[in-house]
Amino acid sequence: MPDAPNLSDDAEKGCHLALLIVDMINGFAFPAAEPLLRRARAVADPIAELAGRARAAEVPVIYVNDNFGRWRSDFRGIIAHVRAHTPGAAIADKLAPHEHDYFVLKPRHSGFLGTSLEVLLQHLGARCLILAGIAGDMCVLFTAMDAYMRGFQLLAPADCIASADETNNHRALDLLRESLRADTSPSPAIDLTRRE
């Protein structure tokens, strides 16, 4: 296992952006998972490309992932399980975290509820969050709401967000745009060099 990254290195860079990848490391082992799995596969490539660009621009990549009720597990254990035994293995392979990425395990829908996410973002100096992942009408939306209430600016690229139901996904994107003032432009339009 490689050494853990030095958190202070990232804080000293004055990063004002952070990419949050929500729940994409997922076994899809629940009733009626097939529609969400199909749509998650469709956004996996754009998310992988966005994450690659973020890493190249030294924008922190943070996996905000469900713990799936596995209270004794860690993120590496969840990744290993998903990659070895589940329908989500190919997505997990494509989106596997890199050495200097961060992760936060969440027990509920919002990435902020009962987690260290807010403290990590403060430490990194992030003021604008890029949200990507699943499900757009649940965990992505709830995380965005909590972020908005904490004063973060939001980017929610429509090509990187999926829900089991396409109509609900469109509604969630409308809410993100209209109520939370999120920019939902496609991911290639995001300027990852901005530091304002």
GROMACS .gro file of C-alpha atoms in nm:
model
  196
    1MET     CA    1   0.000   0.000   0.000
    2PRO     CA    2   0.147   0.340  -0.093
    3ASP     CA    3   0.204   0.605   0.170
    4ALA     CA    4  -0.091   0.827   0.248
    5PRO     CA    5  -0.080   1.169   0.086
    6ASN     CA    6   0.020   1.465   0.297
    7LEU     CA    7  -0.300   1.664   0.348
    8SER     CA    8  -0.110   1.984   0.409
    9ASP     CA    9   0.038   1.967   0.057
   10ASP     CA   10  -0.308   2.006  -0.097
   11ALA     CA   11  -0.410   2.280   0.146
   12GLU     CA   12  -0.100   2.482   0.056
   13LYS     CA   13  -0.193   2.476  -0.314
   14GLY     CA   14  -0.492   2.697  -0.235
   15CYS     CA   15  -0.733   2.466  -0.415
   16HIS     CA   16  -1.075   2.620  -0.460
   17LEU     CA   17  -1.232   2.335  -0.657
   18ALA     CA   18  -1.295   1.976  -0.554
   19LEU     CA   19  -1.453   1.692  -0.749
   20LEU     CA   20  -1.695   1.473  -0.554
   21ILE     CA   21  -1.769   1.132  -0.708
   22VAL     CA   22  -2.083   1.009  -0.537
   23ASP     CA   23  -2.163   0.637  -0.496
   24MET     CA   24  -2.005   0.516  -0.821
   25ILE     CA   25  -1.823   0.236  -0.637
   26ASN     CA   26  -2.136   0.029  -0.606
   27GLY     CA   27  -2.222  -0.338  -0.630
   28PHE     CA   28  -2.575  -0.269  -0.761
   29ALA     CA   29  -2.688  -0.563  -0.548
   30PHE     CA   30  -3.033  -0.437  -0.456
   31PRO     CA   31  -3.384  -0.489  -0.594
   32ALA     CA   32  -3.450  -0.320  -0.929
   33ALA     CA   33  -3.086  -0.214  -0.967
   34GLU     CA   34  -3.069  -0.279  -1.342
   35PRO     CA   35  -3.198   0.062  -1.464
   36LEU     CA   36  -2.955   0.250  -1.239
   37LEU     CA   37  -2.667   0.020  -1.335
   38ARG     CA   38  -2.739   0.079  -1.704
   39ARG     CA   39  -2.741   0.457  -1.659
   40ALA     CA   40  -2.436   0.447  -1.430
   41ARG     CA   41  -2.245   0.268  -1.706
   42ALA     CA   42  -2.337   0.554  -1.943
   43VAL     CA   43  -2.186   0.822  -1.715
   44ALA     CA   44  -1.880   0.622  -1.606
   45ASP     CA   45  -1.666   0.731  -1.905
   46PRO     CA   46  -1.739   1.104  -1.868
   47ILE     CA   47  -1.672   1.082  -1.493
   48ALA     CA   48  -1.344   0.896  -1.552
   49GLU     CA   49  -1.238   1.160  -1.804
   50LEU     CA   50  -1.336   1.443  -1.567
   51ALA     CA   51  -1.147   1.279  -1.280
   52GLY     CA   52  -0.837   1.243  -1.500
   53ARG     CA   53  -0.853   1.610  -1.594
   54ALA     CA   54  -0.903   1.706  -1.229
   55ARG     CA   55  -0.598   1.510  -1.118
   56ALA     CA   56  -0.388   1.667  -1.395
   57ALA     CA   57  -0.502   2.012  -1.278
   58GLU     CA   58  -0.427   1.922  -0.914
   59VAL     CA   59  -0.795   1.946  -0.820
   60PRO     CA   60  -0.871   1.704  -0.536
   61VAL     CA   61  -1.085   1.404  -0.624
   62ILE     CA   62  -1.299   1.286  -0.335
   63TYR     CA   63  -1.499   0.964  -0.345
   64VAL     CA   64  -1.813   1.016  -0.137
   65ASN     CA   65  -1.948   0.666  -0.113
   66ASP     CA   66  -2.219   0.474   0.064
   67ASN     CA   67  -2.092   0.232   0.326
   68PHE     CA   68  -2.374  -0.011   0.227
   69GLY     CA   69  -2.435  -0.086   0.594
   70ARG     CA   70  -2.084  -0.232   0.625
   71TRP     CA   71  -1.994  -0.041   0.939
   72ARG     CA   72  -1.671  -0.235   0.997
   73SER     CA   73  -1.537  -0.195   0.645
   74ASP     CA   74  -1.315   0.068   0.491
   75PHE     CA   75  -1.324   0.212   0.140
   76ARG     CA   76  -1.053  -0.021   0.010
   77GLY     CA   77  -1.251  -0.316   0.139
   78ILE     CA   78  -1.564  -0.193  -0.037
   79ILE     CA   79  -1.372  -0.143  -0.362
   80ALA     CA   80  -1.224  -0.494  -0.339
   81HIS     CA   81  -1.567  -0.646  -0.276
   82VAL     CA   82  -1.734  -0.457  -0.562
   83ARG     CA   83  -1.455  -0.538  -0.808
   84ALA     CA   84  -1.454  -0.908  -0.724
   85HIS     CA   85  -1.814  -1.009  -0.684
   86THR     CA   86  -2.072  -0.769  -0.824
   87PRO     CA   87  -2.241  -0.631  -1.137
   88GLY     CA   88  -2.069  -0.297  -1.066
   89ALA     CA   89  -1.719  -0.442  -1.108
   90ALA     CA   90  -1.650  -0.289  -1.450
   91ILE     CA   91  -1.751   0.058  -1.329
   92ALA     CA   92  -1.534   0.020  -1.018
   93ASP     CA   93  -1.240  -0.086  -1.234
   94LYS     CA   94  -1.287   0.218  -1.459
   95LEU     CA   95  -1.323   0.460  -1.168
   96ALA     CA   96  -1.077   0.307  -0.925
   97PRO     CA   97  -0.927   0.577  -0.701
   98HIS     CA   98  -0.570   0.691  -0.756
   99GLU     CA   99  -0.307   0.712  -0.486
  100HIS     CA  100  -0.369   1.075  -0.389
  101ASP     CA  101  -0.749   1.071  -0.405
  102TYR     CA  102  -0.960   1.106  -0.092
  103PHE     CA  103  -1.262   0.912   0.027
  104VAL     CA  104  -1.545   0.966   0.269
  105LEU     CA  105  -1.784   0.686   0.360
  106LYS     CA  106  -2.139   0.804   0.424
  107PRO     CA  107  -2.412   0.622   0.615
  108ARG     CA  108  -2.705   0.803   0.451
  109HIS     CA  109  -2.798   0.995   0.137
  110SER     CA  110  -2.603   1.316   0.192
  111GLY     CA  111  -2.225   1.314   0.180
  112PHE     CA  112  -2.225   1.562   0.467
  113LEU     CA  113  -2.448   1.380   0.714
  114GLY     CA  114  -2.240   1.202   0.979
  115THR     CA  115  -1.913   1.230   0.782
  116SER     CA  116  -1.588   1.427   0.780
  117LEU     CA  117  -1.657   1.576   0.434
  118GLU     CA  118  -1.708   1.935   0.550
  119VAL     CA  119  -1.387   1.934   0.756
  120LEU     CA  120  -1.191   1.788   0.464
  121LEU     CA  121  -1.325   2.050   0.222
  122GLN     CA  122  -1.238   2.329   0.466
  123HIS     CA  123  -0.888   2.189   0.502
  124LEU     CA  124  -0.845   2.177   0.125
  125GLY     CA  125  -0.975   2.532   0.086
  126ALA     CA  126  -1.246   2.418  -0.155
  127ARG     CA  127  -1.522   2.668  -0.220
  128CYS     CA  128  -1.668   2.522  -0.541
  129LEU     CA  129  -1.773   2.159  -0.571
  130ILE     CA  130  -1.812   1.955  -0.887
  131LEU     CA  131  -2.069   1.682  -0.825
  132ALA     CA  132  -2.077   1.362  -1.029
  133GLY     CA  133  -2.230   1.021  -0.972
  134ILE     CA  134  -2.550   0.844  -0.875
  135ALA     CA  135  -2.831   0.873  -0.804
  136GLY     CA  136  -2.896   1.223  -0.929
  137ASP     CA  137  -3.240   1.235  -0.769
  138MET     CA  138  -3.119   1.106  -0.434
  139CYS     CA  139  -2.761   1.109  -0.304
  140VAL     CA  140  -2.621   1.362  -0.551
  141LEU     CA  141  -2.915   1.596  -0.494
  142PHE     CA  142  -2.907   1.563  -0.114
  143THR     CA  143  -2.531   1.619  -0.105
  144ALA     CA  144  -2.577   1.925  -0.327
  145MET     CA  145  -2.848   2.064  -0.097
  146ASP     CA  146  -2.625   2.029   0.207
  147ALA     CA  147  -2.334   2.185   0.017
  148TYR     CA  148  -2.549   2.477  -0.096
  149MET     CA  149  -2.663   2.543   0.262
  150ARG     CA  150  -2.295   2.556   0.360
  151GLY     CA  151  -2.221   2.821   0.101
  152PHE     CA  152  -2.043   2.615  -0.164
  153GLN     CA  153  -2.075   2.703  -0.532
  154LEU     CA  154  -2.189   2.402  -0.732
  155LEU     CA  155  -2.112   2.250  -1.069
  156ALA     CA  156  -2.319   1.946  -1.159
  157PRO     CA  157  -2.232   1.838  -1.514
  158ALA     CA  158  -2.539   1.672  -1.663
  159ASP     CA  159  -2.329   1.415  -1.851
  160CYS     CA  160  -2.184   1.290  -1.520
  161ILE     CA  161  -2.506   1.240  -1.322
  162ALA     CA  162  -2.748   0.949  -1.354
  163SER     CA  163  -3.062   0.821  -1.184
  164ALA     CA  164  -3.262   0.502  -1.227
  165ASP     CA  165  -3.542   0.698  -1.392
  166GLU     CA  166  -3.450   0.943  -1.667
  167THR     CA  167  -3.745   1.175  -1.594
  168ASN     CA  168  -3.646   1.196  -1.228
  169ASN     CA  169  -3.288   1.268  -1.332
  170HIS     CA  170  -3.405   1.562  -1.546
  171ARG     CA  171  -3.612   1.692  -1.253
  172ALA     CA  172  -3.310   1.665  -1.023
  173LEU     CA  173  -3.093   1.855  -1.272
  174ASP     CA  174  -3.364   2.122  -1.294
  175LEU     CA  175  -3.366   2.153  -0.914
  176LEU     CA  176  -2.987   2.171  -0.905
  177ARG     CA  177  -2.989   2.446  -1.165
  178GLU     CA  178  -3.293   2.646  -1.053
  179SER     CA  179  -3.295   2.612  -0.674
  180LEU     CA  180  -2.928   2.549  -0.593
  181ARG     CA  181  -2.783   2.769  -0.869
  182ALA     CA  182  -2.567   2.484  -0.997
  183ASP     CA  183  -2.408   2.501  -1.339
  184THR     CA  184  -2.518   2.183  -1.518
  185SER     CA  185  -2.315   2.238  -1.835
  186PRO     CA  186  -2.144   1.923  -1.970
  187SER     CA  187  -1.815   1.826  -1.809
  188PRO     CA  188  -1.588   1.927  -2.101
  189ALA     CA  189  -1.698   2.289  -2.041
  190ILE     CA  190  -1.561   2.293  -1.685
  191ASP     CA  191  -1.249   2.504  -1.640
  192LEU     CA  192  -1.045   2.306  -1.388
  193THR     CA  193  -0.775   2.572  -1.367
  194ARG     CA  194  -0.995   2.833  -1.198
  195ARG     CA  195  -0.866   2.937  -0.859
  196GLU     CA  196  -1.091   3.234  -0.773
   0.00000   0.00000   0.00000
